[in-house]
Amino acid sequence: MSQQPAVKPFLEVLSGRRQSVPPVWMMRQAGRYLPEYRELRATAGSFLDLCFNPEWAAEVTLQPIRRFGFDAAIIFSDILVVPHALGRVVRFEAGEGPRLDPLDTPEAIKTLARAADFTKLEPVYEALRRVRAALDPKVTLIGFCGAPWTVATYMVAGRGTPDQAPARLLAYREPDAFARLIDVLVENSIQYLLGQLAAGADALQIFDTWAGVLPPREFARWSVEPTRRIVEGVRAKVPDAKIIGFPRGAGAQLPAYVEATAVDGVSIDWTAEPSLIRERVQNRVAVQGNLDPLALIAGGAALDRAVDDALASYAGGRYIFNLGHGIQPETPIAHVEQMLARVRGHKG
Ligand code: CP3
């Protein structure tokens, strides 16, 4: 007798089938707000050592699933493993965020490898295999990469900056060189995402954290078009690949992003305007989001109200409950439990 594959509520929503209780997970759900993460992190050495040890990476991926029973696990890694595999120096300074050797001239960009050394990413694939084997079949496993624009902002500046001005300036001054950098990221991101699918990822998310700093013309060229090419390139090999885009800060440009990229779902930040989302985004694709991570820190009645607002705005359609951006380290675990109880108690 052949066994029916278990239904994954998260994938159901991405396939266009609304769930009466929305599936739920949190961006950055494996991380410093969890004592079990901090404990493993303290013994792991550097952050990249943790990402590239399949046993540890699988363990921290599973920690929030065990504790909270989320509907999706996201593989523990970082968007900057792609520049690392391209041969760039990537370090994470404690409490300061990422540091890379800046790639900020056309000459430097010309020296960039066209193809990543994918053996460097093999530990991520191995971690995916281990997580998939350990995970309840009802739980979706998400693979991810950064969108080329967002990854490029860190590669150009060598660090995060408040408005990613170095990459914006380079894109204006040296559009051909910048386009080469974006092309390299598009091609290698396609291969990386296909590798994650082959290793057991059920769905993919493309993080464009810095999409919102771009004016419309640049947004179309540097955020939308590269993401569209990635989606197309992945689907050329895996036609039914399920892909979520997260163009943070895209605001009124979300409908155009969804139409052009052909993603199956879009993750929205907490500034999104509900009627625009319902009428011009959720009518086409699944919507994921968008609790303000600060409401989750605040807790109490403010948290209840924010959860209820998100449910009232979006749970009538295809909807995955999530935050509008990553959970912050100071968030009390009791507030995550409060949020989950309220989402799961939703009668819809
Ligand atoms: O649980 C998950 O969501 C999976 C793991 C994950 C991490 N980074 C782990 C991480 C994911 C999906 C990311 C994506 C990522 N990384 C993005 C896009 C999403 C977003 O949050 O905007 C970006 C821009 C990065 C780059 C990056 N990595 C920055 C700017 C930082 C420093 C900021 C910080 O929170 O410390 C990181 C480090 C990082 N990536 C940590 C974690 C858990 C913290 C490092 C540590 O624990 O020592």
mmCIF file of C-alpha atoms in Angstrom, residues 10 15 47 69 97 102 111 215 228 237 242 286 291 307 328:
data_model
loop_
_atom_site.group_PDB
_atom_site.id
_atom_site.type_symbol
_atom_site.label_atom_id
_atom_site.label_comp_id
_atom_site.label_asym_id
_atom_site.label_seq_id
_atom_site.Cartn_x
_atom_site.Cartn_y
_atom_site.Cartn_z
ATOM 1 C CA PHE A 10 1.992 25.962 4.699
ATOM 2 C CA SER A 15 -0.751 26.394 -3.697
ATOM 3 C CA PHE A 47 28.715 32.307 13.463
ATOM 4 C CA GLY A 69 5.394 23.538 16.909
ATOM 5 C CA GLY A 97 26.917 42.335 12.214
ATOM 6 C CA PRO A 102 34.341 45.767 0.100
ATOM 7 C CA THR A 111 37.905 40.072 -10.578
ATOM 8 C CA PRO A 215 13.304 54.584 -6.135
ATOM 9 C CA ARG A 228 12.142 37.407 -11.655
ATOM 10 C CA LYS A 237 14.465 22.940 -13.616
ATOM 11 C CA LYS A 242 7.109 27.178 -4.434
ATOM 12 C CA ALA A 286 -0.459 34.063 -0.811
ATOM 13 C CA LEU A 291 3.235 41.487 12.939
ATOM 14 C CA VAL A 307 -2.281 39.880 16.193
ATOM 15 C CA GLN A 328 14.572 40.516 17.974
#
